CSV table of C-alpha atoms and ligand atoms in Angstrom, one decimal:
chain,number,residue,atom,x,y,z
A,13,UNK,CA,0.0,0.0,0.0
A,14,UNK,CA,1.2,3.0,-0.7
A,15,UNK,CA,3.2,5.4,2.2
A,16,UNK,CA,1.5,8.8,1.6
A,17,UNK,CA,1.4,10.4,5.3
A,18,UNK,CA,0.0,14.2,6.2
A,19,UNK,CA,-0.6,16.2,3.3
A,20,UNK,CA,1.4,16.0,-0.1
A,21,UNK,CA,0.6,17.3,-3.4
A,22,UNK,CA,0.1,14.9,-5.7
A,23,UNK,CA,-0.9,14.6,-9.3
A,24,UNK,CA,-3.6,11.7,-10.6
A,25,UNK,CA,-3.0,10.4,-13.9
A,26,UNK,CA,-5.9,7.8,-15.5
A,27,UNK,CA,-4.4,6.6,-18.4
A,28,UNK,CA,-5.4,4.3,-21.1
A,29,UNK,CA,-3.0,1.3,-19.4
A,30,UNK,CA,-5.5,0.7,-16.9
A,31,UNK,CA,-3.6,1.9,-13.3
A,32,UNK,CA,-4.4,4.8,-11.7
A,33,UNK,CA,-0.7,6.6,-11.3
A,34,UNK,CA,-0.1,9.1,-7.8
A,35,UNK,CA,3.0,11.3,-9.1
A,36,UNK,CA,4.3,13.9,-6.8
A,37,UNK,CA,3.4,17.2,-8.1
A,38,UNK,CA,7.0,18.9,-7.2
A,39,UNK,CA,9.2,16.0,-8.5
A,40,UNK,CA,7.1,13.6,-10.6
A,41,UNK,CA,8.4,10.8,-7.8
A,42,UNK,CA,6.1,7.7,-8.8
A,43,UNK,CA,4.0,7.2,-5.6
A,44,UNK,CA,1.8,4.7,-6.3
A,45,UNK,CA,-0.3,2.9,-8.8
A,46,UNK,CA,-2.9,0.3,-8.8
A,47,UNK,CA,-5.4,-1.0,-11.6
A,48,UNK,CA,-9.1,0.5,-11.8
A,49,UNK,CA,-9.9,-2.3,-14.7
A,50,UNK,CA,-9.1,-5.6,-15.0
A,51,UNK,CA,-5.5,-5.5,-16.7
A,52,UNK,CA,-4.4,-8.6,-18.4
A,53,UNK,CA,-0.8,-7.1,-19.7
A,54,UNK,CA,0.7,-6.5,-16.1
A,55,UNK,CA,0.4,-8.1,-12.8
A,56,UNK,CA,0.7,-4.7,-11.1
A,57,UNK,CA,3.9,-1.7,-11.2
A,58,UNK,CA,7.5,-1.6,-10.0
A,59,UNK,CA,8.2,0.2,-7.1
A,60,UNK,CA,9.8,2.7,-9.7
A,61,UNK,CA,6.4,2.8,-11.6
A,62,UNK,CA,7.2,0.2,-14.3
A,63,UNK,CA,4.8,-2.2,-15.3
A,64,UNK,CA,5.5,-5.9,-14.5
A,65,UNK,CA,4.6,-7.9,-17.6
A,66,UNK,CA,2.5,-10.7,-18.1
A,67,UNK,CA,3.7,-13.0,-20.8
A,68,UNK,CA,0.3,-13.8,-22.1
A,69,UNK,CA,0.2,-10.4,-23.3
A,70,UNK,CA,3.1,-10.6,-25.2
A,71,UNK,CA,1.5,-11.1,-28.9
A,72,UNK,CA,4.4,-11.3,-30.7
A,73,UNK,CA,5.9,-13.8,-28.9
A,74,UNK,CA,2.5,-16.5,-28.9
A,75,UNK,CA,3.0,-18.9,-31.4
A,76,UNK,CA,0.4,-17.6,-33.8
A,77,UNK,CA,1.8,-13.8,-33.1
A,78,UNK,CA,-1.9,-13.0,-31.2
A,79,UNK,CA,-3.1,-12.1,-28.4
A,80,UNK,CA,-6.2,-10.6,-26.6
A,81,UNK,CA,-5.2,-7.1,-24.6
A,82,UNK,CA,-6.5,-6.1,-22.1
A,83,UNK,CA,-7.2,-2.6,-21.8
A,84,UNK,CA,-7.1,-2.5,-25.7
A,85,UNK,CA,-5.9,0.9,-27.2
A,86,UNK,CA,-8.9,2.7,-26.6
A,87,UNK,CA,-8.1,2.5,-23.1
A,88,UNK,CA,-9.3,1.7,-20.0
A,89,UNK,CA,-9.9,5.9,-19.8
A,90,UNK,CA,-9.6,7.7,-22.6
A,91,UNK,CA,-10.3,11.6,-23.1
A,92,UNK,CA,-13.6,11.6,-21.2
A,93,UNK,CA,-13.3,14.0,-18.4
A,94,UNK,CA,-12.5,12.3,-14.7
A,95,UNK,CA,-14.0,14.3,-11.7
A,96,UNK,CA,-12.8,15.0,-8.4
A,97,UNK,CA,-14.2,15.3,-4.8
A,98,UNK,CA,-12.2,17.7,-3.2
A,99,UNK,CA,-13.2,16.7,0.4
A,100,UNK,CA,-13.3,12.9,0.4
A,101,UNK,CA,-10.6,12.5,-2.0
A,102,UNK,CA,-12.3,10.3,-4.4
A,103,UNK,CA,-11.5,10.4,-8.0
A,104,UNK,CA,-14.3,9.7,-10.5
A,105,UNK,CA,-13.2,7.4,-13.7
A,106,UNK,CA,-15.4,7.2,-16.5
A,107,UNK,CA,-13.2,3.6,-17.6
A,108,UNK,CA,-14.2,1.2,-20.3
A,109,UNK,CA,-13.5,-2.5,-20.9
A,110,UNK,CA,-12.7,-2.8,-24.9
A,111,UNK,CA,-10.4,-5.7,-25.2
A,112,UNK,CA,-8.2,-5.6,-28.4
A,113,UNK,CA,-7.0,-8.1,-30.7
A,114,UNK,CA,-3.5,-7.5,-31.1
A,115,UNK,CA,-1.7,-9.4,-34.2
A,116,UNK,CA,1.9,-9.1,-35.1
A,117,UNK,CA,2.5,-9.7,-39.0
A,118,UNK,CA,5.5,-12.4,-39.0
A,119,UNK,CA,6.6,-10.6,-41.4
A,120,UNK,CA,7.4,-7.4,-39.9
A,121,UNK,CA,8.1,-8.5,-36.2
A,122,UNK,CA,8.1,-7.2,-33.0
A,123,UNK,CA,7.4,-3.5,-33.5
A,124,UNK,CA,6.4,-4.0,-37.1
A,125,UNK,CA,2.7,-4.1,-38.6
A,126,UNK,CA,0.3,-4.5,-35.4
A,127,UNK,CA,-2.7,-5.0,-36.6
A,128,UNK,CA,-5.4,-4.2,-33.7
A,129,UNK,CA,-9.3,-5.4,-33.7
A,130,UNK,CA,-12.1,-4.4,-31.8
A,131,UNK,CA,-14.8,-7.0,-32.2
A,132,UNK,CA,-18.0,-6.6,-29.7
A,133,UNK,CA,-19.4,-9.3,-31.2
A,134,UNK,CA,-17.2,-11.5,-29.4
A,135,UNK,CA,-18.7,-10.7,-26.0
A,136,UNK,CA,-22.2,-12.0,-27.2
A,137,UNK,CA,-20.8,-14.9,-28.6
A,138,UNK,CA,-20.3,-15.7,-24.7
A,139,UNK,CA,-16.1,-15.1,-25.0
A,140,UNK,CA,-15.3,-13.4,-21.5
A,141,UNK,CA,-11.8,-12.2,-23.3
A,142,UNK,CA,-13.9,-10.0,-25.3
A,143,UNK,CA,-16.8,-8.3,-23.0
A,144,UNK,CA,-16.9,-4.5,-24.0
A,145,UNK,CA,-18.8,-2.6,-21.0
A,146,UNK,CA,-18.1,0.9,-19.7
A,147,UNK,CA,-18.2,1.6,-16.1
A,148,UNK,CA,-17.8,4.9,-13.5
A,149,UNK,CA,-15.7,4.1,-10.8
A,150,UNK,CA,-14.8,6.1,-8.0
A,151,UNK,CA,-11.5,5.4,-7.0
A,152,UNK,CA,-10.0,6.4,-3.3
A,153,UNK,CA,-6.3,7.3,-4.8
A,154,UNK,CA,-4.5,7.5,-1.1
A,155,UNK,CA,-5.3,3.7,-0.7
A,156,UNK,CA,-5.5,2.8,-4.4
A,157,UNK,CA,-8.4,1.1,-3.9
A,158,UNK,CA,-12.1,1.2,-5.4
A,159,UNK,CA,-15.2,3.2,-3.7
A,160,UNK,CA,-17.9,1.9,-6.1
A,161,UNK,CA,-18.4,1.2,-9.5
A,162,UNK,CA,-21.8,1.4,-11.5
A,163,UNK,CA,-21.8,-1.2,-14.6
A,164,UNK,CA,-23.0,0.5,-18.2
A,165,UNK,CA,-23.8,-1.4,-21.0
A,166,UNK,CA,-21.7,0.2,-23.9
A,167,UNK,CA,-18.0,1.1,-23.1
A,168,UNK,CA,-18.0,4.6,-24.7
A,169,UNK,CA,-19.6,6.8,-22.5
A,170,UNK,CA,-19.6,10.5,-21.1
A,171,UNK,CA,-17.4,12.6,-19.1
A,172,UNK,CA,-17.9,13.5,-15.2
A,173,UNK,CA,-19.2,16.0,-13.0
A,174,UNK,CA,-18.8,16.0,-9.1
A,175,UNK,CA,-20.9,18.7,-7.4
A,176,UNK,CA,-20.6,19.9,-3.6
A,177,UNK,CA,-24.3,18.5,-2.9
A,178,UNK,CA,-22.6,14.7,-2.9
A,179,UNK,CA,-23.8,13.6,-6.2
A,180,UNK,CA,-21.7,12.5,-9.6
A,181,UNK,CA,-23.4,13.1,-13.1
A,182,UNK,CA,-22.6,11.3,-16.0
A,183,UNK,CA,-24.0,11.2,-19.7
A,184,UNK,CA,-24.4,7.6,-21.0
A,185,UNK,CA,-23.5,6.2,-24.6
A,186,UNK,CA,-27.9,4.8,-24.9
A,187,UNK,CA,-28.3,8.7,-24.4
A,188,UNK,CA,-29.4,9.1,-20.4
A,189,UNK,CA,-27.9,11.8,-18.5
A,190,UNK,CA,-27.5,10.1,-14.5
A,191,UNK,CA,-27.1,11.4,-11.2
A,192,UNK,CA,-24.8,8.9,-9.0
A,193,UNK,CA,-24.6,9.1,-5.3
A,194,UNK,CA,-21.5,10.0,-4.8
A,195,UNK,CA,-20.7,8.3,-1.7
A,196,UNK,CA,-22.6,5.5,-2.8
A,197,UNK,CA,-23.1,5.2,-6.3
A,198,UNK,CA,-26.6,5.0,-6.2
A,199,UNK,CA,-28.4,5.7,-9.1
A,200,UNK,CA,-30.6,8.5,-8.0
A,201,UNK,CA,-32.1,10.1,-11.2
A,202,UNK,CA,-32.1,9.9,-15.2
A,203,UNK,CA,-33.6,11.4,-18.0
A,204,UNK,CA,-34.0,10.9,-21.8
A,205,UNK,CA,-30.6,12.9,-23.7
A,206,UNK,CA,-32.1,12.3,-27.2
A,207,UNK,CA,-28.5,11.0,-28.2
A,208,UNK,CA,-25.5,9.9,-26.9
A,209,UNK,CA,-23.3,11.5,-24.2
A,210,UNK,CA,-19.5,11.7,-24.2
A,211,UNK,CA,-18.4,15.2,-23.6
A,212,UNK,CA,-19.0,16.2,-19.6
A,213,UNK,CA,-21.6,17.7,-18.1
A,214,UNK,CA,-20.9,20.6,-16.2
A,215,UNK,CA,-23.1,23.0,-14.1
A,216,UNK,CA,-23.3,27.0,-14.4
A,217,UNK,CA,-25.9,29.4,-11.7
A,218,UNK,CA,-28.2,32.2,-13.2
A,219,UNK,CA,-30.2,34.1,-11.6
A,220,UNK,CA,-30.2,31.8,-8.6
A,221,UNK,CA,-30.7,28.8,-10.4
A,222,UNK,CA,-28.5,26.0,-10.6
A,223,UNK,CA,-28.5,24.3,-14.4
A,224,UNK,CA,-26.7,20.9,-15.5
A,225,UNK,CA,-25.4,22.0,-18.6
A,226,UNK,CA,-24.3,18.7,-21.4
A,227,UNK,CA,-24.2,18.5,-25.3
A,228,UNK,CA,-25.3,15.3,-26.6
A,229,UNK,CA,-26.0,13.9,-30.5
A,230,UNK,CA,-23.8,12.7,-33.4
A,231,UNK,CA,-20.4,13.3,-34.4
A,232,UNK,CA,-19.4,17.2,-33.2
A,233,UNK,CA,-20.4,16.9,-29.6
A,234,UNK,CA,-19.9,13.5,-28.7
A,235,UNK,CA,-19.2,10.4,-30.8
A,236,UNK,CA,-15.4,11.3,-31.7
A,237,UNK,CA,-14.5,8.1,-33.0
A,238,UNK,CA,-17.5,7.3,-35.7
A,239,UNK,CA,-15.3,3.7,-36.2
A,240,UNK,CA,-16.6,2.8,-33.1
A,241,UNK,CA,-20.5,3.6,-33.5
A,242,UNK,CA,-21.6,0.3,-31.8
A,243,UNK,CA,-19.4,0.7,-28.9
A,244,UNK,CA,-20.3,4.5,-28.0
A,245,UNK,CA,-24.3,4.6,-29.4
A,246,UNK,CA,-27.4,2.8,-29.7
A,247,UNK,CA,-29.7,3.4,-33.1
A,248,UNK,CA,-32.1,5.8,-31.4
A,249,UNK,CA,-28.9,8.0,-29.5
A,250,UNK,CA,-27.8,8.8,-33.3
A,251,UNK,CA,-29.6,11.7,-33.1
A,252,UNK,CA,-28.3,15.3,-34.4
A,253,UNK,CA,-26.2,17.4,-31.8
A,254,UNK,CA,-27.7,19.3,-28.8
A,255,UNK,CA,-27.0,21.3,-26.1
A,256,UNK,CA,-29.3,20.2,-23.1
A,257,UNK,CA,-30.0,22.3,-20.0
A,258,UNK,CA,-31.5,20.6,-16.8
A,259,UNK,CA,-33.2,22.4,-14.1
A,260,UNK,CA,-35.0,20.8,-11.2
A,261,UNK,CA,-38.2,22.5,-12.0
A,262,UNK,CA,-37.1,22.3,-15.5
A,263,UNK,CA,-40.2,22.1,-17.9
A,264,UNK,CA,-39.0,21.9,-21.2
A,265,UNK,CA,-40.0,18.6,-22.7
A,266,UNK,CA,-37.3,15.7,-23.5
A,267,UNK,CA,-36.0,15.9,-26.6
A,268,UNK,CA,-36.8,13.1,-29.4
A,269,UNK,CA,-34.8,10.2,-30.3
A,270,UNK,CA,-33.2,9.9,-33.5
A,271,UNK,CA,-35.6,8.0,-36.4
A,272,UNK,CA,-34.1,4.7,-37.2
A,273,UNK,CA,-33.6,4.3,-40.8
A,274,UNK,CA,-35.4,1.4,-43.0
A,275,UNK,CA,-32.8,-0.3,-45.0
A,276,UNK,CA,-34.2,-0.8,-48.5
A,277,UNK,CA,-33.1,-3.6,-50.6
A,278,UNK,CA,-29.9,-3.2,-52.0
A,279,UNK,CA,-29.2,-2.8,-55.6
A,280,UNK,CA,-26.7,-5.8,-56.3
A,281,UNK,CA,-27.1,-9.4,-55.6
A,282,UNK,CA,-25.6,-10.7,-52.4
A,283,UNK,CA,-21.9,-11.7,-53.1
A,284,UNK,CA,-19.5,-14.9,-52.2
A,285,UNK,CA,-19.2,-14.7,-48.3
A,286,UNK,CA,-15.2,-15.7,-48.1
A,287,UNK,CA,-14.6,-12.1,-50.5
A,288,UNK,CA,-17.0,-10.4,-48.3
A,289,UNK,CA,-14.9,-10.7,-45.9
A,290,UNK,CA,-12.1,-9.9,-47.3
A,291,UNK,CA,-13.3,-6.5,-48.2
A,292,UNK,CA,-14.3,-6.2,-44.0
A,293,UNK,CA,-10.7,-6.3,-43.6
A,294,UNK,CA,-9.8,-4.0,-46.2
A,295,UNK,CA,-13.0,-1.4,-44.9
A,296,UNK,CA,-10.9,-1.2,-41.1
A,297,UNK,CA,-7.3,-1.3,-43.0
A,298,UNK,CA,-7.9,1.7,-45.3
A,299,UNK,CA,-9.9,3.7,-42.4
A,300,UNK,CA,-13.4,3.3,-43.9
A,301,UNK,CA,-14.9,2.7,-40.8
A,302,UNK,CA,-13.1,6.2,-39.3
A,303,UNK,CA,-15.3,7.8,-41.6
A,304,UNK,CA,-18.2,5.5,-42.5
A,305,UNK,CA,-18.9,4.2,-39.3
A,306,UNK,CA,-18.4,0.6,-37.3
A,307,UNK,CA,-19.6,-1.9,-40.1
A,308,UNK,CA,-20.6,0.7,-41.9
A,309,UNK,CA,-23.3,2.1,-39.7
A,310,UNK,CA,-22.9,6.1,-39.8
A,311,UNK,CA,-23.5,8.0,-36.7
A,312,UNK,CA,-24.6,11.0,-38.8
A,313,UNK,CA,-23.3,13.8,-40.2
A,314,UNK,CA,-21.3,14.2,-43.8
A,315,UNK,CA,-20.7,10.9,-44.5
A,316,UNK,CA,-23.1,8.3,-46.0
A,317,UNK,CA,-24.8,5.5,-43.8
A,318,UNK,CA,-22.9,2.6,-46.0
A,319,UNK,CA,-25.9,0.4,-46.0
A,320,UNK,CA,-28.6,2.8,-47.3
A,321,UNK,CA,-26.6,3.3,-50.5
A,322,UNK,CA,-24.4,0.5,-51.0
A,323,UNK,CA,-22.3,1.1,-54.1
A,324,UNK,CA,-24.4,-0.5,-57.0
A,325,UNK,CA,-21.6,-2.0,-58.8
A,326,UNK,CA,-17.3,-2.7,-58.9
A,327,UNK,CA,-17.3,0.1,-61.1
A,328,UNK,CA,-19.5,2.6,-59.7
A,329,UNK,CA,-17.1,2.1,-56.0
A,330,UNK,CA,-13.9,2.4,-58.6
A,331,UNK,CA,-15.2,5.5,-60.1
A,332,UNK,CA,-15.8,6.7,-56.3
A,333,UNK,CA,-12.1,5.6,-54.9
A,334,UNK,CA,-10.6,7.1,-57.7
A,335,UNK,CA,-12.2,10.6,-57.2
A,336,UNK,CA,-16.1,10.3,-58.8
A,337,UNK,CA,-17.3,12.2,-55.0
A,338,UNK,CA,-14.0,14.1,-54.0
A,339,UNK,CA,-16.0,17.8,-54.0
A,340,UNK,CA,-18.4,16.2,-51.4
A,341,UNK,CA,-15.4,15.0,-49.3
A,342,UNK,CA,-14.8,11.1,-50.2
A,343,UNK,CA,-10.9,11.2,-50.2
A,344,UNK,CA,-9.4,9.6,-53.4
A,345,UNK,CA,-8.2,5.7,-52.5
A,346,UNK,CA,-6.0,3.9,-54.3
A,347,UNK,CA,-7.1,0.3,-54.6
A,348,UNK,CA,-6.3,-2.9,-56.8
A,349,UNK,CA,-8.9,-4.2,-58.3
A,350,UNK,CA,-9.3,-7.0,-56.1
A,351,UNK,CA,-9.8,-5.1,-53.5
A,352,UNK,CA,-12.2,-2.8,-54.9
A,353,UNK,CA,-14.1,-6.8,-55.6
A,354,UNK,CA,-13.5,-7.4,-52.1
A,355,UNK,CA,-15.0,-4.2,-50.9
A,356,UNK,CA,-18.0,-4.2,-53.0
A,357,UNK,CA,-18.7,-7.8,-52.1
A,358,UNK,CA,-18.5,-6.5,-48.4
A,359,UNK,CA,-20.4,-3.4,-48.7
A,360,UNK,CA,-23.5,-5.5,-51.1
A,361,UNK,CA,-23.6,-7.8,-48.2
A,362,UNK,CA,-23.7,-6.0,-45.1
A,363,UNK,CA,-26.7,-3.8,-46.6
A,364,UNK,CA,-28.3,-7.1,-47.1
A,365,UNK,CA,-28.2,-8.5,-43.7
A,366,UNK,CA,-29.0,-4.9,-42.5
A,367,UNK,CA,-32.3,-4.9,-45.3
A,368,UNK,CA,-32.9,-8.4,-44.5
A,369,UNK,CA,-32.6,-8.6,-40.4
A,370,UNK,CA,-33.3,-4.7,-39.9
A,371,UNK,CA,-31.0,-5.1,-37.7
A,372,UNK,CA,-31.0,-2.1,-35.1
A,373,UNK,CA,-28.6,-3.4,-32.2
A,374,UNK,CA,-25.4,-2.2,-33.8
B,18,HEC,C1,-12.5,11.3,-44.8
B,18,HEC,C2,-13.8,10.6,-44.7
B,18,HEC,C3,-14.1,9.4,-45.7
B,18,HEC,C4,-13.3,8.2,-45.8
B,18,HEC,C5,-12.0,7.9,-45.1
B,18,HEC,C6,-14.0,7.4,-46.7
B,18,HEC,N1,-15.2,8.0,-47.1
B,18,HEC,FE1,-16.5,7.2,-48.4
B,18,HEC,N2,-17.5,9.0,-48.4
B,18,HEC,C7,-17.2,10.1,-47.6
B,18,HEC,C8,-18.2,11.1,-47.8
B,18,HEC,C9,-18.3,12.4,-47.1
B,18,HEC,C10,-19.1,10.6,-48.8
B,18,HEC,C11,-20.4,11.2,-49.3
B,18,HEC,C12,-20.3,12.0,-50.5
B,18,HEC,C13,-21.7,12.5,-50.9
B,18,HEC,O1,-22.3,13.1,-50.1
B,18,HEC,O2,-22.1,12.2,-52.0
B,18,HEC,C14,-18.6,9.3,-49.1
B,18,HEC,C15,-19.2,8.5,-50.1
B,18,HEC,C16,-18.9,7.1,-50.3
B,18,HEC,C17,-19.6,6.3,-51.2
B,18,HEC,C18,-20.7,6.6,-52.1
B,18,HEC,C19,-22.0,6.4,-51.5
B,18,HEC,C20,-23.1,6.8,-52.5
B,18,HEC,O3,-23.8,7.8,-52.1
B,18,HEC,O4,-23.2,6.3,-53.6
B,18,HEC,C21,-18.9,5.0,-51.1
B,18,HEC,C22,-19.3,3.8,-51.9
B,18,HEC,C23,-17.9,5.2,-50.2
B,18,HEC,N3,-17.9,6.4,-49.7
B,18,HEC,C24,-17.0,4.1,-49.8
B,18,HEC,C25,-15.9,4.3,-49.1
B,18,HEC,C26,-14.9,3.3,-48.9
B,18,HEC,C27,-14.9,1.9,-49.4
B,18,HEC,C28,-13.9,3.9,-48.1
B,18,HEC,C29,-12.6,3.3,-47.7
B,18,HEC,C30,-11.7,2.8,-48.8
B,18,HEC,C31,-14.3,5.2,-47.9
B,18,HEC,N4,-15.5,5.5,-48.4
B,18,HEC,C32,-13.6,6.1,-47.1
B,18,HEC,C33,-16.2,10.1,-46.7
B,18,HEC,C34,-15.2,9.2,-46.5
């Protein structure tokens, strides 16, 4: 445990690694660290700070150069904002689980091509390696030890606010602003967002009234990383952006959930599945996804929802990827033309199973 006696100035940092690090503000002297996730890349930190590995994590020494990280590279906390309470010392987390496939080429090595997957489907398919959840955890950083946690659904969710009236607010990815207890973490209140939540709330008074202030939507308030659509929204929080104000006698009505989209049928008969899925790989390798959205389910915004116009032919997507749409900003790719097969087959046949299973969980 760590030795922190009287008063110190410290500095918290929550990185992505999953350990809560207590720095000395004057000297940057590692204090202590713990992990606020379950961390299956180190058993814990040095007394100098440094992780202590775990060979299972190692990918690129496995035999088949893979392995399953734990916090993946979207971290265990990532930009969200954490929270404070100044009085209790308890620091707020807004941490997700996202476990990464990590895949060294043999080609290239250790430190070479790492190719890294995120697939929440694994979780469903009953893998405990692979459940993606989020969580807010208050975290007591003189003993390094955990407060409470409150369990979310989706990993991807909101920054924090700590008031001085003892509760912790927190937007959620399914598009629910909460109000936590902060001592307890009991969930005392919610209401409707009309979209998803990542940015922080925070809270302003006017005219002696206390508001909750948050933005909440698609794309320029919230959803940063549109590759990850499933893991930070749900269909009906892929609404446009907003700027909510909460009041406690607040009478403004919720605002309205996004409309789901029908998927029509697309215009190309369903392709060989083995090339399909080819072309999945090639969508996340060329950064489709970072535009397109998660299986190329948009979260709004510029660029086209994938499976509401799926590109009608090989050489209508050519004509695109080699410039047809660059005025309305789709970049100019340069692809052989087996991959601009594989892609179409991809893109024909994920609009199908979206027509054909309306499929409104991712
Ligand atoms: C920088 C963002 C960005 C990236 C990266 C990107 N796109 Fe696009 N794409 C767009 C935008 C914006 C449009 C919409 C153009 C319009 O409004 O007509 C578009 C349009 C398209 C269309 C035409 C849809 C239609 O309306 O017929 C296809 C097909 C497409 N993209 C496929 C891809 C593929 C495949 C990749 C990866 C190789 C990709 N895009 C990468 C932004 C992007």
């Amino acid at each position: 445990m760590p030795d922190v006696d009287g008063e110190r100035r410290v500095v918290i940092s929550v990185p992505k690694d999953g350990f809560v690090y207590v720095l000395d503000a004057d000297t940057g002297e590692f204090l202590s660290g713990r992990n606020y996730v379950p961390a299956n890349w180190a058993s814990g930190l040095d007394e100098a700070g440094r992780p202590i590995y775990l060979p299972d994590a190692r990918y690129w020494e496995q035999p088949d150069g893979r392995a399953v990280v734990s916090p993946g590279g979207m971290g265990g906390h990532n930009w969200e904002a954490l929270a404070f309470d100044p009085e209790k010392h308890v620091v707020f987390i807004p941490a997700a689980t996202m476990p990464a496939l990590y895949e060294a080429s043999a080609a290239d090595g250790l430190m070479g091509d790492i190719g890294v997957t995120f697939d929440g489907e694994y979780g469903s398919k009953g893998d405990p390696d692979w459940e993606a959840f989020g969580e807010l955890v208050a975290w007591d950083p003189v003993l390094q030890t955990e407060v409470w946690r409150a369990r979310h659904a989706l990993p991807m969710n909101g920054g924090v606010l700590h008031t001085a009236g003892g509760l912790v607010f927190q937007g959620l990815a399914e598009g629910y602003l909460v109000a936590y207890d902060a001592a307890t973490g009991e969930r005392l209140w919610e209401a409707p967002a009309g979209g998803t939540v990542r940015s922080a709330p925070s809270t302003v008074m006017a005219d002696g009234r206390q508001y909750i202030v948050v933005s909440s939507g698609n794309v320029a308030t919230s959803v940063g990383a549109t590759g990850f659509t499933s893991y930070s929204s749900v269909p009906r929080s892929r609404s446009r952006p907003r700027l909510l104000a909460f009041a406690l006698d607040g009478s403004v009505a919720a605002p309205p959930w996004a409309e789901i989209p029908h998927i029509p049928a697309p215009p190309a008969a369903r392709r060989d599945a083995a090339l399909a899925s080819a072309g999945a790989e090639i969508f996340v390798a060329y950064g489709c996804d970072g535009c397109h959205g998660h299986a190329g389910v948009s979260v709004g915004g510029a660029s086209t929802d994938l499976r509401l116009r799926p590109p009608a032919s090989a050489e209508y997507l050519r004509a695109v990827l080699d410039g047809a749409l660059v005025a309305r900003g789709m970049p100019t790719v340069e692809m052989t033309d087996d991959g601009v097969e594989a892609l179409h087959a991809y893109l024909v046949n994920l609009a199908w199973d979206a027509h054909e299973g309306q499929d409104t969980a991712h």
